Amino acid sequence: EAEVAQSPRYKITEKSQAVAFWCDPISGHATLYWYRQILGQGPELLVQFQDESVVDDSQLPKDRFSAERLKGVDSTLKIQPAELGDSAMYLCASSPGTSHTDTQYFGPGTRLTVL
Amino acid sequence: GQNIDQPTEMTATEGAIVQINCTYQTSGFNGLFWYQQHAGEAPTFLSYNVLDGLEEKGRFSSFLSRSKGYSYLLLKELQMKDSASYLCAVRDSNYQLIWGAGTKLIIKP
């Protein structure tokens, strides 16, 4: 069964350092999402791609976060500089498209700890 | 504003039945999803409802009433492995998923 791949699974960094997360969606899925999830809360959408284009990045803190999906396949999310409040689970999800029936499938996530 | 409400935590006994409720107020409606999330893991898809009524899938069923802005997830024959958080999410008029905070379900022997 096809899965969304993410790496690394865990990342510990010091504040002010740069971190990067990678995601490879299910093959053929045009839509890719990056979420941040704080313990005890639901996922918060950071950025949504349709192929290589950003569809929604209204909740992305653009002063420190950036995301790209250059060839419309895999994607990278970067934080520079990391802050203590960035400690969270970063989830990548993909779906075939954006129709109302399309289900989002999640990767295993990256647990970020900022010290 | 958009809002999804779920109970924070529920406890049930192994072998029993539990119903997890979700009420929503969103700008438009294009479907409701239930996901299961074990501690430290990613959410996994359980069910999707877009029309009123009950959708059954094995031990899990999901119900939707669009007029009431209400859904529930019904888990039967509870097993210890069902201990997890259950997330309700609604797709709004912009096709964005609005997520609830999740219900932590604790199963006791």
Coordinates of C-alpha atoms in Angstrom, one line a residue:
Chain A
E1 CA 0.0 0.0 0.0
A2 CA 1.3 3.4 -1.0
E3 CA 2.3 5.7 1.9
V4 CA 3.4 9.2 2.5
A5 CA 7.1 9.3 3.5
Q6 CA 8.6 11.9 5.8
S7 CA 12.1 12.4 7.3
P8 CA 13.5 12.8 9.8
R9 CA 11.1 11.2 12.2
Y10 CA 12.7 13.1 15.1
K11 CA 14.7 16.3 15.3
I12 CA 16.2 18.0 18.3
T13 CA 17.7 21.4 17.7
E14 CA 18.7 24.5 19.6
K15 CA 16.8 27.8 19.1
S16 CA 18.1 30.0 16.4
Q17 CA 19.3 27.0 14.3
A18 CA 17.8 26.0 11.0
V19 CA 15.8 22.8 10.4
A20 CA 14.4 21.2 7.4
F21 CA 11.8 18.5 6.9
W22 CA 11.2 16.4 3.8
C23 CA 8.0 14.8 2.5
D24 CA 7.3 12.4 -0.4
P25 CA 3.6 12.1 -1.1
I26 CA 1.8 9.1 -2.4
S27 CA 2.6 8.7 -6.1
G28 CA 0.2 10.6 -8.3
H29 CA -1.2 12.8 -5.6
A30 CA -1.4 16.3 -6.8
T31 CA -2.1 18.0 -3.5
L32 CA 0.3 18.2 -0.6
Y33 CA -0.2 19.6 2.8
W34 CA 2.1 20.6 5.6
Y35 CA 0.5 20.7 9.1
R36 CA 1.7 21.5 12.6
Q37 CA 0.1 19.7 15.5
I38 CA 0.7 20.7 19.1
L39 CA -0.1 18.0 21.7
G40 CA -3.8 17.9 22.6
Q41 CA -4.8 20.0 19.5
G42 CA -5.9 19.2 16.0
P43 CA -3.6 19.7 13.0
E44 CA -3.1 23.3 11.9
L45 CA -2.6 23.8 8.2
L46 CA 0.7 25.6 7.3
V47 CA 0.8 25.4 3.6
Q48 CA -1.1 23.6 0.8
F49 CA 0.4 22.8 -2.7
Q50 CA -1.4 21.9 -5.9
D51 CA 1.3 20.4 -8.0
E52 CA 4.2 22.9 -7.6
S53 CA 2.0 25.9 -6.8
V54 CA 1.1 27.2 -3.4
V55 CA -2.7 27.2 -2.9
D56 CA -2.8 28.4 0.7
D57 CA -0.1 29.6 2.9
S58 CA -2.1 32.1 5.0
Q59 CA -1.1 30.4 8.3
L60 CA 2.6 30.0 7.5
P61 CA 4.8 32.3 9.6
K62 CA 6.7 33.6 6.5
D63 CA 9.3 35.4 8.5
R64 CA 10.8 32.1 9.5
F65 CA 9.1 29.3 7.6
S66 CA 9.4 28.5 4.0
A67 CA 8.1 25.6 1.9
E68 CA 8.7 24.4 -1.6
R69 CA 7.6 21.7 -4.0
L70 CA 9.8 22.5 -7.0
K71 CA 8.9 19.6 -9.3
G72 CA 5.4 19.0 -8.0
V73 CA 6.4 15.8 -6.3
D74 CA 8.4 15.9 -3.0
S75 CA 8.4 18.9 -0.7
T76 CA 10.6 20.5 1.9
L77 CA 9.6 22.7 4.9
K78 CA 12.2 24.8 6.5
I79 CA 12.4 26.8 9.7
Q80 CA 15.0 29.4 10.2
P81 CA 15.6 30.4 12.9
A82 CA 13.8 27.9 15.1
E83 CA 12.1 29.2 18.2
L84 CA 11.1 27.3 21.4
G85 CA 7.4 27.6 20.4
D86 CA 8.1 25.7 17.2
S87 CA 8.3 22.4 19.2
A88 CA 5.5 20.3 17.7
M89 CA 4.7 17.4 15.4
Y90 CA 5.0 18.4 11.7
L91 CA 2.8 16.3 9.5
C92 CA 2.7 16.0 5.8
A93 CA -0.4 14.8 4.0
S94 CA -1.4 14.2 0.4
S95 CA -4.6 13.7 -1.6
P96 CA -5.3 13.0 -5.2
G97 CA -6.9 16.4 -5.7
T98 CA -9.1 18.8 -3.8
S99 CA -12.6 17.6 -4.6
H100 CA -14.9 17.1 -1.7
T101 CA -14.4 13.3 -1.8
D102 CA -10.7 13.4 -1.7
T103 CA -9.2 12.0 1.5
Q104 CA -6.0 13.3 3.0
Y105 CA -3.4 10.6 3.9
F106 CA -0.8 11.4 6.4
G107 CA 2.9 10.5 6.7
P108 CA 4.4 9.4 10.1
G109 CA 5.3 13.0 11.0
T110 CA 8.5 14.7 12.3
R111 CA 8.6 15.4 16.0
L112 CA 10.6 18.6 16.5
T113 CA 12.0 19.6 19.8
V114 CA 13.6 23.0 20.1
L115 CA 15.9 23.5 23.1
Chain B
G1 CA -15.9 31.9 13.0
Q2 CA -15.6 28.2 12.3
N3 CA -15.7 25.8 15.1
I4 CA -15.7 22.1 15.8
D5 CA -16.5 20.7 19.2
Q6 CA -15.6 17.3 20.6
P7 CA -15.4 16.0 24.1
T8 CA -11.8 16.2 25.4
E9 CA -11.7 12.7 26.9
M10 CA -13.8 9.6 27.2
T11 CA -13.4 6.3 29.0
A12 CA -15.0 3.0 28.1
T13 CA -14.6 -0.6 28.9
E14 CA -13.1 -3.3 26.6
G15 CA -15.9 -5.1 24.7
A16 CA -18.4 -2.3 25.2
I17 CA -19.7 0.4 22.7
V18 CA -18.8 4.1 22.8
Q19 CA -20.2 7.0 20.8
I20 CA -18.0 10.1 20.2
N21 CA -19.9 13.2 19.3
C22 CA -18.8 16.1 17.0
T23 CA -20.7 19.3 16.4
Y24 CA -19.6 21.9 13.9
Q25 CA -20.2 25.4 12.7
T26 CA -18.5 26.1 9.5
S27 CA -18.8 28.3 6.4
G28 CA -20.2 25.8 4.1
F29 CA -20.0 22.0 4.2
N30 CA -18.4 19.6 1.8
G31 CA -18.0 16.5 3.9
L32 CA -17.0 15.3 7.3
F33 CA -14.0 13.1 8.2
W34 CA -13.1 11.0 11.2
Y35 CA -9.4 10.1 11.8
Q36 CA -7.8 8.0 14.5
Q37 CA -4.5 9.1 16.0
H38 CA -2.5 6.9 18.3
A39 CA -0.1 8.8 20.7
G40 CA 2.9 10.0 18.9
E41 CA 1.7 8.8 15.5
A42 CA 0.0 10.4 12.5
P43 CA -3.7 10.5 11.9
T44 CA -5.2 7.6 9.9
F45 CA -8.4 7.9 7.9
L46 CA -11.5 6.2 9.4
S47 CA -14.6 7.4 7.6
Y48 CA -16.1 10.1 5.4
N49 CA -19.7 11.3 5.4
V50 CA -21.2 13.9 3.0
L51 CA -24.9 12.8 3.1
D52 CA -27.1 12.4 6.1
G53 CA -27.2 8.9 7.6
L54 CA -25.1 6.2 8.9
E55 CA -22.0 4.7 7.2
E56 CA -20.9 1.4 8.6
K57 CA -17.4 0.0 8.3
G58 CA -16.7 -3.1 10.4
R59 CA -16.7 -2.2 14.1
F60 CA -16.8 1.5 13.3
S61 CA -19.8 3.5 12.1
S62 CA -20.2 7.2 11.5
F63 CA -23.4 9.2 11.4
L64 CA -24.1 12.7 10.0
S65 CA -26.9 15.1 10.3
R66 CA -26.2 18.2 8.2
S67 CA -29.3 20.1 9.4
K68 CA -28.1 19.8 13.0
G69 CA -24.4 20.2 12.3
Y70 CA -23.7 17.0 14.1
S71 CA -21.9 13.7 13.6
Y72 CA -20.9 10.8 15.8
L73 CA -18.4 8.0 15.6
L74 CA -19.6 4.7 17.0
L75 CA -17.1 2.1 18.0
K76 CA -18.4 -1.4 18.9
E77 CA -16.7 -4.4 20.6
L78 CA -14.0 -2.1 21.9
Q79 CA -10.5 -3.4 22.0
M80 CA -7.5 -2.1 23.9
K81 CA -5.9 -1.1 20.6
D82 CA -8.8 1.4 20.1
S83 CA -7.2 3.6 22.8
A84 CA -6.3 6.7 20.8
S85 CA -7.5 10.2 19.9
Y86 CA -10.3 10.5 17.4
L87 CA -10.3 13.7 15.3
C88 CA -13.4 15.1 13.6
A89 CA -12.7 17.4 10.6
V90 CA -15.1 19.3 8.3
R91 CA -14.4 20.4 4.7
D92 CA -15.7 23.9 4.4
S93 CA -16.9 25.9 1.3
N94 CA -13.3 26.6 0.4
Y95 CA -12.5 22.9 0.5
Q96 CA -10.3 23.5 3.5
L97 CA -10.3 20.9 6.4
I98 CA -11.3 22.4 9.7
W99 CA -10.1 20.2 12.5
G100 CA -11.4 19.6 16.0
A101 CA -9.0 19.2 18.9
G102 CA -9.8 15.5 19.1
T103 CA -11.3 13.2 21.7
K104 CA -8.9 11.0 23.7
L105 CA -10.5 7.6 24.2
I106 CA -9.2 5.5 27.1
I107 CA -10.2 1.8 27.1
K108 CA -10.1 0.0 30.4
P109 CA -10.0 -3.8 30.8

